[in-house]
Amino acid sequence: MAVGLLDSEVADLCLGKPPLRPLSASATITDALSALKTDDDGFVSVWKCDQYSSENSGECLCVGKVCMVDVVCYLCKPENLTSPSSAMDSPVSVLLSEVPGRVRHVEPHLSLLEAIDLILQGAQNLVVPIKSNSRKTLQKSSINPTSHHGREFCWLTQEDIIRFLLCSIGLFSSIPALSISTLGLISTNFSSVGSHSPASLAMGVVSDSLADQTAVAVLDDDGVLIGEISPFTLACCDESIAAAFMTLSVGDLMAFTCCGGPPEEIVRVMKTRLKEMNLEGMLEEFSASSGIPSTSPSSSSDDESSSRNASLPRPGRYGRSCSYSAKVMRRAEAIVCHQGSSLAAVMVQAIAHRVNYVWVVDENRSLVGIVTFSNMLRVFYEHLQSMA
């Protein structure tokens, strides 16, 4: 059985994976936002394709990926605050990471061991061509939104590999039963922010957490973990979250992303502070998308109350039905374990909540560290090498 695992190829992990919907590198940020609103993955792949001709079959290359965090960080740049509408017309290429190798094209016959090695080298997504009926694909290529010049691709993530390894967890001897502390998996290299800190000051560490595929821990004054800000938390937010970052504290930002929608008081605070910061352009830009009124209603108390209720932003989410997704239901709640938790238990916990990490806390819920899929994969990689 161990030999069978070593013989596994990335094609084995692609079974059932949906094809990627391509977004052209020449598209605008507005186009990217529209694509994000209809994609359950939280990320959209960005592609460059050679011009198709009778002499050239046309080659397509995935050059990167974007998510809501990329959009928010761009909109919150000082030069874009006064005119977010102009910023939204910028090419999506300005959102792409400048770090090479985040997205890698691989062949279906790439071995599992080689795939893990690429992940440990820094690749976040492995783009794999999907084997399909070529004639059927070509017939549908003109209307198929997932076709790249007649070819379809999917991508593999750390989660896909961890899930695959979990299915063969018994092949790894006693390792899965050992505690994360014994295995040395607890890292103290993480970002944190106080709940009373301005959310705008957390933009830098939020961007860093996206690069690390983790999150930013939110702590109270005693160092107790009370929540997090993560790409998963923001995945189903609309662009009004940029205004929330610019005007709210970290604690209020977590309330803004709650499933039930932001409290009325937070909406009023956002309106007031946007005006104080002379960011009426941002307020007006997001009024239509989020329902935040750009002016205060002037009517009777009953009408005013009704107007406020009607103008409340949607629950920080798109119009698509994402409230039943596990990663959305969690919102700003932090997933935690303890130093004595077994590797297998933490793997199951992370997969169940669709995250790449789990926070480690002590008995008082004070933050000790973080366990990531990347560190887990390193342990499995070393064991698979010894098996080889």
mmCIF file of C-alpha atoms in Angstrom:
data_model
loop_
_atom_site.group_PDB
_atom_site.id
_atom_site.type_symbol
_atom_site.label_atom_id
_atom_site.label_comp_id
_atom_site.label_asym_id
_atom_site.label_seq_id
_atom_site.Cartn_x
_atom_site.Cartn_y
_atom_site.Cartn_z
ATOM 1 C CA MET A 1 0.000 0.000 0.000
ATOM 2 C CA ALA A 2 2.887 2.359 0.744
ATOM 3 C CA VAL A 3 4.239 1.735 -2.745
ATOM 4 C CA GLY A 4 0.812 2.532 -4.165
ATOM 5 C CA LEU A 5 0.827 5.921 -2.406
ATOM 6 C CA LEU A 6 4.267 6.722 -3.800
ATOM 7 C CA ASP A 7 2.984 5.814 -7.265
ATOM 8 C CA SER A 8 0.150 8.336 -6.973
ATOM 9 C CA GLU A 9 0.060 11.153 -9.528
ATOM 10 C CA VAL A 10 -1.592 14.546 -9.419
ATOM 11 C CA ALA A 11 -4.161 13.196 -11.887
ATOM 12 C CA ASP A 12 -5.438 11.006 -9.034
ATOM 13 C CA LEU A 13 -6.107 14.116 -6.958
ATOM 14 C CA CYS A 14 -7.928 15.856 -9.806
ATOM 15 C CA LEU A 15 -10.853 13.430 -9.891
ATOM 16 C CA GLY A 16 -14.032 15.431 -9.349
ATOM 17 C CA LYS A 17 -12.255 18.794 -9.335
ATOM 18 C CA PRO A 18 -14.235 21.472 -11.232
ATOM 19 C CA PRO A 19 -12.590 23.152 -14.225
ATOM 20 C CA LEU A 20 -11.204 26.642 -13.717
ATOM 21 C CA ARG A 21 -13.143 29.578 -15.115
ATOM 22 C CA PRO A 22 -10.592 31.774 -16.916
ATOM 23 C CA LEU A 23 -10.326 35.518 -16.442
ATOM 24 C CA SER A 24 -8.239 37.305 -19.024
ATOM 25 C CA ALA A 25 -5.228 39.262 -17.802
ATOM 26 C CA SER A 26 -6.583 42.180 -19.847
ATOM 27 C CA ALA A 27 -9.822 42.249 -17.833
ATOM 28 C CA THR A 28 -10.535 45.009 -15.318
ATOM 29 C CA ILE A 29 -10.832 44.776 -11.550
ATOM 30 C CA THR A 30 -14.573 45.231 -12.034
ATOM 31 C CA ASP A 31 -14.572 42.091 -14.179
ATOM 32 C CA ALA A 32 -12.606 40.248 -11.500
ATOM 33 C CA LEU A 33 -15.081 41.338 -8.845
ATOM 34 C CA SER A 34 -17.988 40.060 -10.947
ATOM 35 C CA ALA A 35 -16.209 36.733 -11.374
ATOM 36 C CA LEU A 36 -15.538 36.481 -7.650
ATOM 37 C CA LYS A 37 -19.220 37.021 -6.938
ATOM 38 C CA THR A 38 -20.110 33.886 -8.888
ATOM 39 C CA ASP A 39 -17.225 31.648 -7.823
ATOM 40 C CA ASP A 40 -17.449 29.524 -4.689
ATOM 41 C CA ASP A 41 -13.691 29.013 -4.530
ATOM 42 C CA GLY A 42 -12.948 32.534 -3.295
ATOM 43 C CA PHE A 43 -10.214 32.887 -5.927
ATOM 44 C CA VAL A 44 -10.309 33.551 -9.656
ATOM 45 C CA SER A 45 -7.567 32.347 -11.991
ATOM 46 C CA VAL A 46 -6.052 34.917 -14.365
ATOM 47 C CA TRP A 47 -4.893 33.763 -17.817
ATOM 48 C CA LYS A 48 -2.901 34.893 -20.802
ATOM 49 C CA CYS A 49 -3.635 33.106 -24.072
ATOM 50 C CA ASP A 50 -1.803 33.236 -27.397
ATOM 51 C CA GLN A 51 -3.917 34.314 -30.310
ATOM 52 C CA TYR A 52 -5.604 31.328 -31.924
ATOM 53 C CA SER A 53 -4.974 30.866 -35.646
ATOM 54 C CA SER A 54 -4.834 28.116 -38.249
ATOM 55 C CA GLU A 55 -1.065 27.920 -37.738
ATOM 56 C CA ASN A 56 -1.150 28.245 -33.962
ATOM 57 C CA SER A 57 -3.432 26.170 -31.746
ATOM 58 C CA GLY A 58 -3.097 28.816 -29.045
ATOM 59 C CA GLU A 59 -1.416 28.241 -25.684
ATOM 60 C CA CYS A 60 -2.978 29.400 -22.440
ATOM 61 C CA LEU A 61 -1.025 30.093 -19.275
ATOM 62 C CA CYS A 62 -2.400 30.788 -15.821
ATOM 63 C CA VAL A 63 -0.360 33.767 -14.626
ATOM 64 C CA GLY A 64 -1.860 34.153 -11.180
ATOM 65 C CA LYS A 65 -4.965 34.381 -9.045
ATOM 66 C CA VAL A 66 -6.933 37.104 -7.299
ATOM 67 C CA CYS A 67 -9.337 37.197 -4.366
ATOM 68 C CA MET A 68 -11.307 39.776 -2.426
ATOM 69 C CA VAL A 69 -8.313 40.600 -0.208
ATOM 70 C CA ASP A 70 -6.361 41.667 -3.309
ATOM 71 C CA VAL A 71 -9.219 43.968 -4.348
ATOM 72 C CA VAL A 72 -9.597 45.475 -0.867
ATOM 73 C CA CYS A 73 -5.868 46.121 -0.453
ATOM 74 C CA TYR A 74 -5.783 47.863 -3.840
ATOM 75 C CA LEU A 75 -8.847 50.012 -3.144
ATOM 76 C CA CYS A 76 -7.405 51.069 0.214
ATOM 77 C CA LYS A 77 -4.214 52.436 -1.306
ATOM 78 C CA PRO A 78 -4.012 56.220 -0.669
ATOM 79 C CA GLU A 79 -4.112 57.048 -4.377
ATOM 80 C CA ASN A 80 -7.354 55.065 -4.849
ATOM 81 C CA LEU A 81 -9.351 56.206 -1.824
ATOM 82 C CA THR A 82 -10.839 59.315 -3.383
ATOM 83 C CA SER A 83 -11.843 57.656 -6.643
ATOM 84 C CA PRO A 84 -12.531 53.945 -6.192
ATOM 85 C CA SER A 85 -14.520 53.847 -9.420
ATOM 86 C CA SER A 86 -11.417 54.781 -11.408
ATOM 87 C CA ALA A 87 -9.417 52.179 -9.491
ATOM 88 C CA MET A 88 -11.964 49.531 -10.430
ATOM 89 C CA ASP A 89 -11.256 50.244 -14.102
ATOM 90 C CA SER A 90 -7.596 49.295 -13.656
ATOM 91 C CA PRO A 91 -6.413 46.042 -15.281
ATOM 92 C CA VAL A 92 -6.614 42.997 -13.050
ATOM 93 C CA SER A 93 -2.898 42.453 -13.625
ATOM 94 C CA VAL A 94 -2.147 45.138 -10.997
ATOM 95 C CA LEU A 95 -3.531 42.745 -8.378
ATOM 96 C CA LEU A 96 -1.271 39.827 -9.263
ATOM 97 C CA SER A 97 1.507 38.841 -6.899
ATOM 98 C CA GLU A 98 5.012 39.797 -7.978
ATOM 99 C CA VAL A 99 6.385 36.674 -6.265
ATOM 100 C CA PRO A 100 7.125 34.106 -9.008
ATOM 101 C CA GLY A 101 5.952 30.518 -8.753
ATOM 102 C CA ARG A 102 2.795 31.009 -6.689
ATOM 103 C CA VAL A 103 0.841 29.305 -9.486
ATOM 104 C CA ARG A 104 2.604 26.484 -11.352
ATOM 105 C CA HIS A 105 1.555 24.490 -14.399
ATOM 106 C CA VAL A 106 2.245 20.758 -14.024
ATOM 107 C CA GLU A 107 1.495 17.637 -16.027
ATOM 108 C CA PRO A 108 -1.042 15.038 -14.843
ATOM 109 C CA HIS A 109 1.693 12.423 -14.440
ATOM 110 C CA LEU A 110 3.599 14.503 -11.856
ATOM 111 C CA SER A 111 4.128 12.330 -8.770
ATOM 112 C CA LEU A 112 2.583 13.086 -5.399
ATOM 113 C CA LEU A 113 6.039 13.495 -3.891
ATOM 114 C CA GLU A 114 7.038 15.992 -6.580
ATOM 115 C CA ALA A 115 3.786 17.912 -6.084
ATOM 116 C CA ILE A 116 4.410 18.231 -2.334
ATOM 117 C CA ASP A 117 7.953 19.385 -3.083
ATOM 118 C CA LEU A 118 6.620 22.188 -5.307
ATOM 119 C CA ILE A 119 4.183 23.241 -2.566
ATOM 120 C CA LEU A 120 7.024 23.357 -0.031
ATOM 121 C CA GLN A 121 9.021 25.497 -2.467
ATOM 122 C CA GLY A 122 6.259 28.108 -2.396
ATOM 123 C CA ALA A 123 3.697 27.076 -4.996
ATOM 124 C CA GLN A 124 0.142 27.697 -3.781
ATOM 125 C CA ASN A 125 -1.776 26.273 -6.746
ATOM 126 C CA LEU A 126 -0.763 23.538 -9.168
ATOM 127 C CA VAL A 127 -2.606 23.937 -12.480
ATOM 128 C CA VAL A 128 -3.317 20.571 -14.112
ATOM 129 C CA PRO A 129 -4.888 19.901 -17.531
ATOM 130 C CA ILE A 130 -8.076 17.880 -17.239
ATOM 131 C CA LYS A 131 -8.369 14.796 -19.380
ATOM 132 C CA SER A 132 -11.664 14.940 -21.214
ATOM 133 C CA ASN A 133 -13.308 14.026 -24.490
ATOM 134 C CA SER A 134 -11.398 16.383 -26.790
ATOM 135 C CA ARG A 135 -14.049 16.325 -29.527
ATOM 136 C CA LYS A 136 -16.811 17.159 -27.070
ATOM 137 C CA THR A 137 -14.694 19.886 -25.475
ATOM 138 C CA LEU A 138 -13.836 21.473 -28.815
ATOM 139 C CA GLN A 139 -17.503 21.465 -29.830
ATOM 140 C CA LYS A 140 -18.373 23.391 -26.679
ATOM 141 C CA SER A 141 -15.267 25.579 -26.502
ATOM 142 C CA SER A 142 -16.998 28.591 -28.059
ATOM 143 C CA ILE A 143 -19.639 28.646 -25.369
ATOM 144 C CA ASN A 144 -17.865 26.889 -22.517
ATOM 145 C CA PRO A 145 -16.716 29.453 -19.918
ATOM 146 C CA THR A 146 -14.156 26.982 -18.529
ATOM 147 C CA SER A 147 -12.446 26.247 -21.852
ATOM 148 C CA HIS A 148 -8.984 27.608 -22.691
ATOM 149 C CA HIS A 149 -8.654 27.240 -26.475
ATOM 150 C CA GLY A 150 -10.376 23.860 -26.251
ATOM 151 C CA ARG A 151 -8.589 22.684 -23.078
ATOM 152 C CA GLU A 152 -9.770 22.610 -19.501
ATOM 153 C CA PHE A 153 -7.714 22.869 -16.333
ATOM 154 C CA CYS A 154 -8.207 22.487 -12.614
ATOM 155 C CA TRP A 155 -5.871 23.406 -9.811
ATOM 156 C CA LEU A 156 -4.693 21.630 -6.695
ATOM 157 C CA THR A 157 -4.098 23.307 -3.350
ATOM 158 C CA GLN A 158 -2.528 22.371 -0.034
ATOM 159 C CA GLU A 159 -5.974 21.329 1.157
ATOM 160 C CA ASP A 160 -6.395 18.872 -1.725
ATOM 161 C CA ILE A 161 -3.095 17.171 -0.908
ATOM 162 C CA ILE A 162 -3.764 17.032 2.837
ATOM 163 C CA ARG A 163 -7.213 15.567 2.151
ATOM 164 C CA PHE A 164 -5.653 12.927 -0.134
ATOM 165 C CA LEU A 165 -3.052 12.005 2.490
ATOM 166 C CA LEU A 166 -5.730 11.771 5.174
ATOM 167 C CA CYS A 167 -7.380 8.995 3.178
ATOM 168 C CA SER A 168 -4.141 6.996 3.540
ATOM 169 C CA ILE A 169 -3.286 8.152 7.037
ATOM 170 C CA GLY A 170 -2.765 4.591 8.272
ATOM 171 C CA LEU A 171 0.319 4.219 6.067
ATOM 172 C CA PHE A 172 2.251 6.752 8.111
ATOM 173 C CA SER A 173 2.884 4.525 11.115
ATOM 174 C CA SER A 174 2.478 6.326 14.448
ATOM 175 C CA ILE A 175 3.016 9.841 13.098
ATOM 176 C CA PRO A 176 -0.680 10.836 12.873
ATOM 177 C CA ALA A 177 -1.218 9.909 16.531
ATOM 178 C CA LEU A 178 1.662 12.049 17.784
ATOM 179 C CA SER A 179 0.881 15.473 19.194
ATOM 180 C CA ILE A 180 1.569 18.580 17.146
ATOM 181 C CA SER A 181 3.917 19.667 19.931
ATOM 182 C CA THR A 182 5.945 16.450 19.756
ATOM 183 C CA LEU A 183 6.223 16.783 15.975
ATOM 184 C CA GLY A 184 7.403 20.385 16.297
ATOM 185 C CA LEU A 185 4.551 21.682 14.152
ATOM 186 C CA ILE A 186 3.650 24.680 16.298
ATOM 187 C CA SER A 187 5.000 27.869 14.781
ATOM 188 C CA THR A 188 5.229 31.218 16.546
ATOM 189 C CA ASN A 189 5.643 32.999 13.216
ATOM 190 C CA PHE A 190 2.202 34.545 12.843
ATOM 191 C CA SER A 191 0.561 37.963 12.654
ATOM 192 C CA SER A 192 -1.731 39.365 15.309
ATOM 193 C CA VAL A 193 -3.550 42.613 15.995
ATOM 194 C CA GLY A 194 -5.448 44.064 18.937
ATOM 195 C CA SER A 195 -9.213 44.257 18.742
ATOM 196 C CA HIS A 196 -9.171 47.997 19.477
ATOM 197 C CA SER A 197 -6.612 48.809 16.774
ATOM 198 C CA PRO A 198 -7.780 50.629 13.628
ATOM 199 C CA ALA A 199 -8.524 48.059 10.935
ATOM 200 C CA SER A 200 -6.684 50.233 8.404
ATOM 201 C CA LEU A 201 -3.427 49.547 10.239
ATOM 202 C CA ALA A 202 -4.001 45.810 9.792
ATOM 203 C CA MET A 203 -4.038 45.996 5.981
ATOM 204 C CA GLY A 204 -0.349 45.146 5.739
ATOM 205 C CA VAL A 205 -0.517 42.027 7.898
ATOM 206 C CA VAL A 206 -3.753 40.929 6.190
ATOM 207 C CA SER A 207 -1.914 41.083 2.870
ATOM 208 C CA ASP A 208 0.980 39.110 4.373
ATOM 209 C CA SER A 209 -1.400 36.468 5.678
ATOM 210 C CA LEU A 210 -2.760 36.010 2.164
ATOM 211 C CA ALA A 211 0.777 35.324 0.941
ATOM 212 C CA ASP A 212 1.256 32.819 3.781
ATOM 213 C CA GLN A 213 -2.224 31.308 3.290
ATOM 214 C CA THR A 214 -3.002 31.889 6.964
ATOM 215 C CA ALA A 215 -4.836 34.648 8.861
ATOM 216 C CA VAL A 216 -4.359 37.509 11.293
ATOM 217 C CA ALA A 217 -5.152 36.649 14.894
ATOM 218 C CA VAL A 218 -7.303 39.163 16.791
ATOM 219 C CA LEU A 219 -6.370 39.433 20.478
ATOM 220 C CA ASP A 220 -7.851 41.229 23.448
ATOM 221 C CA ASP A 221 -5.772 43.245 25.904
ATOM 222 C CA ASP A 222 -4.774 40.071 27.779
ATOM 223 C CA GLY A 223 -3.510 38.248 24.693
ATOM 224 C CA VAL A 224 -6.573 36.030 24.477
ATOM 225 C CA LEU A 225 -7.599 34.936 20.986
ATOM 226 C CA ILE A 226 -11.055 36.312 20.235
ATOM 227 C CA GLY A 227 -11.214 35.976 16.461
ATOM 228 C CA GLU A 228 -9.358 36.409 13.206
ATOM 229 C CA ILE A 229 -9.263 38.316 9.942
ATOM 230 C CA SER A 230 -8.567 35.996 7.044
ATOM 231 C CA PRO A 231 -9.040 35.629 3.291
ATOM 232 C CA PHE A 232 -11.699 33.036 4.109
ATOM 233 C CA THR A 233 -13.528 35.533 6.315
ATOM 234 C CA LEU A 234 -13.499 38.096 3.526
ATOM 235 C CA ALA A 235 -14.137 35.684 0.645
ATOM 236 C CA CYS A 236 -17.873 36.346 0.524
ATOM 237 C CA CYS A 237 -17.743 40.055 1.344
ATOM 238 C CA ASP A 238 -18.498 42.629 -1.289
ATOM 239 C CA GLU A 239 -16.390 45.705 -2.001
ATOM 240 C CA SER A 240 -17.961 47.659 0.876
ATOM 241 C CA ILE A 241 -15.504 45.842 3.133
ATOM 242 C CA ALA A 242 -12.886 48.344 1.892
ATOM 243 C CA ALA A 243 -14.878 51.173 3.490
ATOM 244 C CA ALA A 244 -15.116 49.100 6.676
ATOM 245 C CA PHE A 245 -11.335 48.692 6.759
ATOM 246 C CA MET A 246 -10.835 52.436 6.430
ATOM 247 C CA THR A 247 -13.290 53.468 9.157
ATOM 248 C CA LEU A 248 -13.677 50.735 11.778
ATOM 249 C CA SER A 249 -11.654 49.169 14.541
ATOM 250 C CA VAL A 250 -10.593 45.548 14.154
ATOM 251 C CA GLY A 251 -13.315 44.455 16.581
ATOM 252 C CA ASP A 252 -15.995 46.365 14.681
ATOM 253 C CA LEU A 253 -14.672 44.958 11.411
ATOM 254 C CA MET A 254 -15.316 41.440 12.723
ATOM 255 C CA ALA A 255 -18.857 42.484 13.622
ATOM 256 C CA PHE A 256 -19.276 43.919 10.116
ATOM 257 C CA THR A 257 -18.528 40.504 8.586
ATOM 258 C CA CYS A 258 -20.947 38.634 10.842
ATOM 259 C CA CYS A 259 -23.455 36.324 9.167
ATOM 260 C CA GLY A 260 -26.366 38.351 10.503
ATOM 261 C CA GLY A 261 -25.090 41.587 9.010
ATOM 262 C CA PRO A 262 -23.494 44.615 10.696
ATOM 263 C CA PRO A 263 -25.293 46.393 13.550
ATOM 264 C CA GLU A 264 -26.956 49.700 12.664
ATOM 265 C CA GLU A 265 -24.529 51.558 14.910
ATOM 266 C CA ILE A 266 -21.566 50.324 12.865
ATOM 267 C CA VAL A 267 -23.242 51.480 9.655
ATOM 268 C CA ARG A 268 -23.705 54.955 11.132
ATOM 269 C CA VAL A 269 -20.092 55.033 12.323
ATOM 270 C CA MET A 270 -18.883 54.142 8.830
ATOM 271 C CA LYS A 271 -20.955 56.923 7.249
ATOM 272 C CA THR A 272 -19.755 59.522 9.722
ATOM 273 C CA ARG A 273 -16.083 58.623 9.480
ATOM 274 C CA LEU A 274 -16.097 58.447 5.696
ATOM 275 C CA LYS A 275 -17.422 62.000 5.630
ATOM 276 C CA GLU A 276 -14.886 63.144 8.240
ATOM 277 C CA MET A 277 -12.112 61.670 6.097
ATOM 278 C CA ASN A 278 -13.490 63.418 2.999
ATOM 279 C CA LEU A 279 -14.070 60.059 1.345
ATOM 280 C CA GLU A 280 -17.530 60.790 0.009
ATOM 281 C CA GLY A 281 -16.450 59.189 -3.254
ATOM 282 C CA MET A 282 -15.900 55.874 -1.510
ATOM 283 C CA LEU A 283 -19.207 56.222 0.326
ATOM 284 C CA GLU A 284 -21.122 56.932 -2.885
ATOM 285 C CA GLU A 285 -19.324 54.176 -4.788
ATOM 286 C CA PHE A 286 -20.334 51.508 -2.290
ATOM 287 C CA SER A 287 -23.832 52.790 -1.581
ATOM 288 C CA ALA A 288 -25.286 50.893 -4.525
ATOM 289 C CA SER A 289 -23.425 47.644 -3.861
ATOM 290 C CA SER A 290 -23.959 47.497 -0.110
ATOM 291 C CA GLY A 291 -26.969 49.626 0.629
ATOM 292 C CA ILE A 292 -25.042 52.057 2.820
ATOM 293 C CA PRO A 293 -26.889 55.345 2.294
ATOM 294 C CA SER A 294 -24.711 58.286 1.298
ATOM 295 C CA THR A 295 -27.062 60.729 3.033
ATOM 296 C CA SER A 296 -29.028 60.507 6.220
ATOM 297 C CA PRO A 297 -32.776 60.078 5.790
ATOM 298 C CA SER A 298 -34.877 63.076 6.772
ATOM 299 C CA SER A 299 -38.265 61.745 7.754
ATOM 300 C CA SER A 300 -40.355 60.802 10.743
ATOM 301 C CA SER A 301 -38.893 58.512 13.387
ATOM 302 C CA ASP A 302 -40.890 55.539 12.127
ATOM 303 C CA ASP A 303 -39.883 56.184 8.534
ATOM 304 C CA GLU A 304 -36.305 56.803 9.653
ATOM 305 C CA SER A 305 -36.180 53.464 11.433
ATOM 306 C CA SER A 306 -37.704 51.720 8.449
ATOM 307 C CA SER A 307 -35.250 53.436 6.127
ATOM 308 C CA ARG A 308 -32.294 52.389 8.256
ATOM 309 C CA ASN A 309 -33.435 48.795 8.269
ATOM 310 C CA ALA A 310 -33.952 48.824 4.527
ATOM 311 C CA SER A 311 -30.566 50.418 3.899
ATOM 312 C CA LEU A 312 -28.523 48.023 5.989
ATOM 313 C CA PRO A 313 -25.773 46.349 4.004
ATOM 314 C CA ARG A 314 -26.229 42.782 3.021
ATOM 315 C CA PRO A 315 -24.470 40.530 5.526
ATOM 316 C CA GLY A 316 -21.079 41.450 4.134
ATOM 317 C CA ARG A 317 -21.760 38.933 1.395
ATOM 318 C CA TYR A 318 -22.617 38.724 -2.249
ATOM 319 C CA GLY A 319 -26.054 38.035 -3.566
ATOM 320 C CA ARG A 320 -25.086 34.401 -4.156
ATOM 321 C CA SER A 321 -26.216 31.872 -1.589
ATOM 322 C CA CYS A 322 -23.044 31.281 0.400
ATOM 323 C CA SER A 323 -24.494 31.231 3.892
ATOM 324 C CA TYR A 324 -24.481 27.434 3.933
ATOM 325 C CA SER A 325 -20.785 27.169 3.133
ATOM 326 C CA ALA A 326 -18.708 25.985 6.079
ATOM 327 C CA LYS A 327 -16.054 28.609 5.450
ATOM 328 C CA VAL A 328 -18.682 31.370 5.445
ATOM 329 C CA MET A 329 -20.645 30.177 8.456
ATOM 330 C CA ARG A 330 -17.441 30.389 10.479
ATOM 331 C CA ARG A 331 -16.840 34.023 9.559
ATOM 332 C CA ALA A 332 -14.462 35.678 12.095
ATOM 333 C CA GLU A 333 -14.511 32.770 14.543
ATOM 334 C CA ALA A 334 -11.038 31.318 15.038
ATOM 335 C CA ILE A 335 -10.539 27.539 14.837
ATOM 336 C CA VAL A 336 -8.344 26.382 17.709
ATOM 337 C CA CYS A 337 -6.625 23.305 19.086
ATOM 338 C CA HIS A 338 -4.218 22.569 21.951
ATOM 339 C CA GLN A 339 -0.575 21.602 22.086
ATOM 340 C CA GLY A 340 -1.507 18.022 22.953
ATOM 341 C CA SER A 341 -3.836 17.605 19.955
ATOM 342 C CA SER A 342 -2.802 14.838 17.577
ATOM 343 C CA LEU A 343 -1.735 15.555 14.015
ATOM 344 C CA ALA A 344 -4.649 13.524 12.625
ATOM 345 C CA ALA A 345 -7.165 15.424 14.760
ATOM 346 C CA VAL A 346 -5.842 18.809 13.627
ATOM 347 C CA MET A 347 -5.887 17.689 9.978
ATOM 348 C CA VAL A 348 -9.537 16.696 10.269
ATOM 349 C CA GLN A 349 -10.368 19.930 12.083
ATOM 350 C CA ALA A 350 -8.762 22.132 9.432
ATOM 351 C CA ILE A 351 -10.330 20.262 6.517
ATOM 352 C CA ALA A 352 -13.765 20.354 8.157
ATOM 353 C CA HIS A 353 -13.571 24.150 8.410
ATOM 354 C CA ARG A 354 -11.913 24.678 5.010
ATOM 355 C CA VAL A 355 -8.833 26.454 6.376
ATOM 356 C CA ASN A 356 -5.092 25.896 5.865
ATOM 357 C CA TYR A 357 -4.200 26.399 9.513
ATOM 358 C CA VAL A 358 -5.385 25.975 13.088
ATOM 359 C CA TRP A 359 -4.555 28.291 15.979
ATOM 360 C CA VAL A 360 -2.975 26.747 19.082
ATOM 361 C CA VAL A 361 -4.127 28.071 22.463
ATOM 362 C CA ASP A 362 -3.512 27.190 26.098
ATOM 363 C CA GLU A 363 -6.120 26.414 28.740
ATOM 364 C CA ASN A 364 -6.842 30.148 29.142
ATOM 365 C CA ARG A 365 -7.244 30.552 25.382
ATOM 366 C CA SER A 366 -4.095 32.651 25.199
ATOM 367 C CA LEU A 367 -2.489 32.285 21.789
ATOM 368 C CA VAL A 368 0.504 29.928 21.701
ATOM 369 C CA GLY A 369 1.104 29.547 17.973
ATOM 370 C CA ILE A 370 -0.248 28.239 14.695
ATOM 371 C CA VAL A 371 -0.174 24.917 12.836
ATOM 372 C CA THR A 372 -0.249 25.152 9.054
ATOM 373 C CA PHE A 373 -0.811 22.715 6.209
ATOM 374 C CA SER A 374 2.633 23.675 4.932
ATOM 375 C CA ASN A 375 4.321 22.408 8.110
ATOM 376 C CA MET A 376 2.190 19.257 8.048
ATOM 377 C CA LEU A 377 3.204 18.580 4.438
ATOM 378 C CA ARG A 378 6.854 18.883 5.388
ATOM 379 C CA VAL A 379 6.441 16.056 7.917
ATOM 380 C CA PHE A 380 4.663 13.843 5.380
ATOM 381 C CA TYR A 381 7.200 14.696 2.682
ATOM 382 C CA GLU A 382 10.112 13.576 4.865
ATOM 383 C CA HIS A 383 8.288 10.334 5.712
ATOM 384 C CA LEU A 384 7.436 9.628 2.072
ATOM 385 C CA GLN A 385 11.063 10.192 1.123
ATOM 386 C CA SER A 386 12.141 7.631 3.689
ATOM 387 C CA MET A 387 9.582 5.188 2.265
ATOM 388 C CA ALA A 388 10.996 5.700 -1.194
#
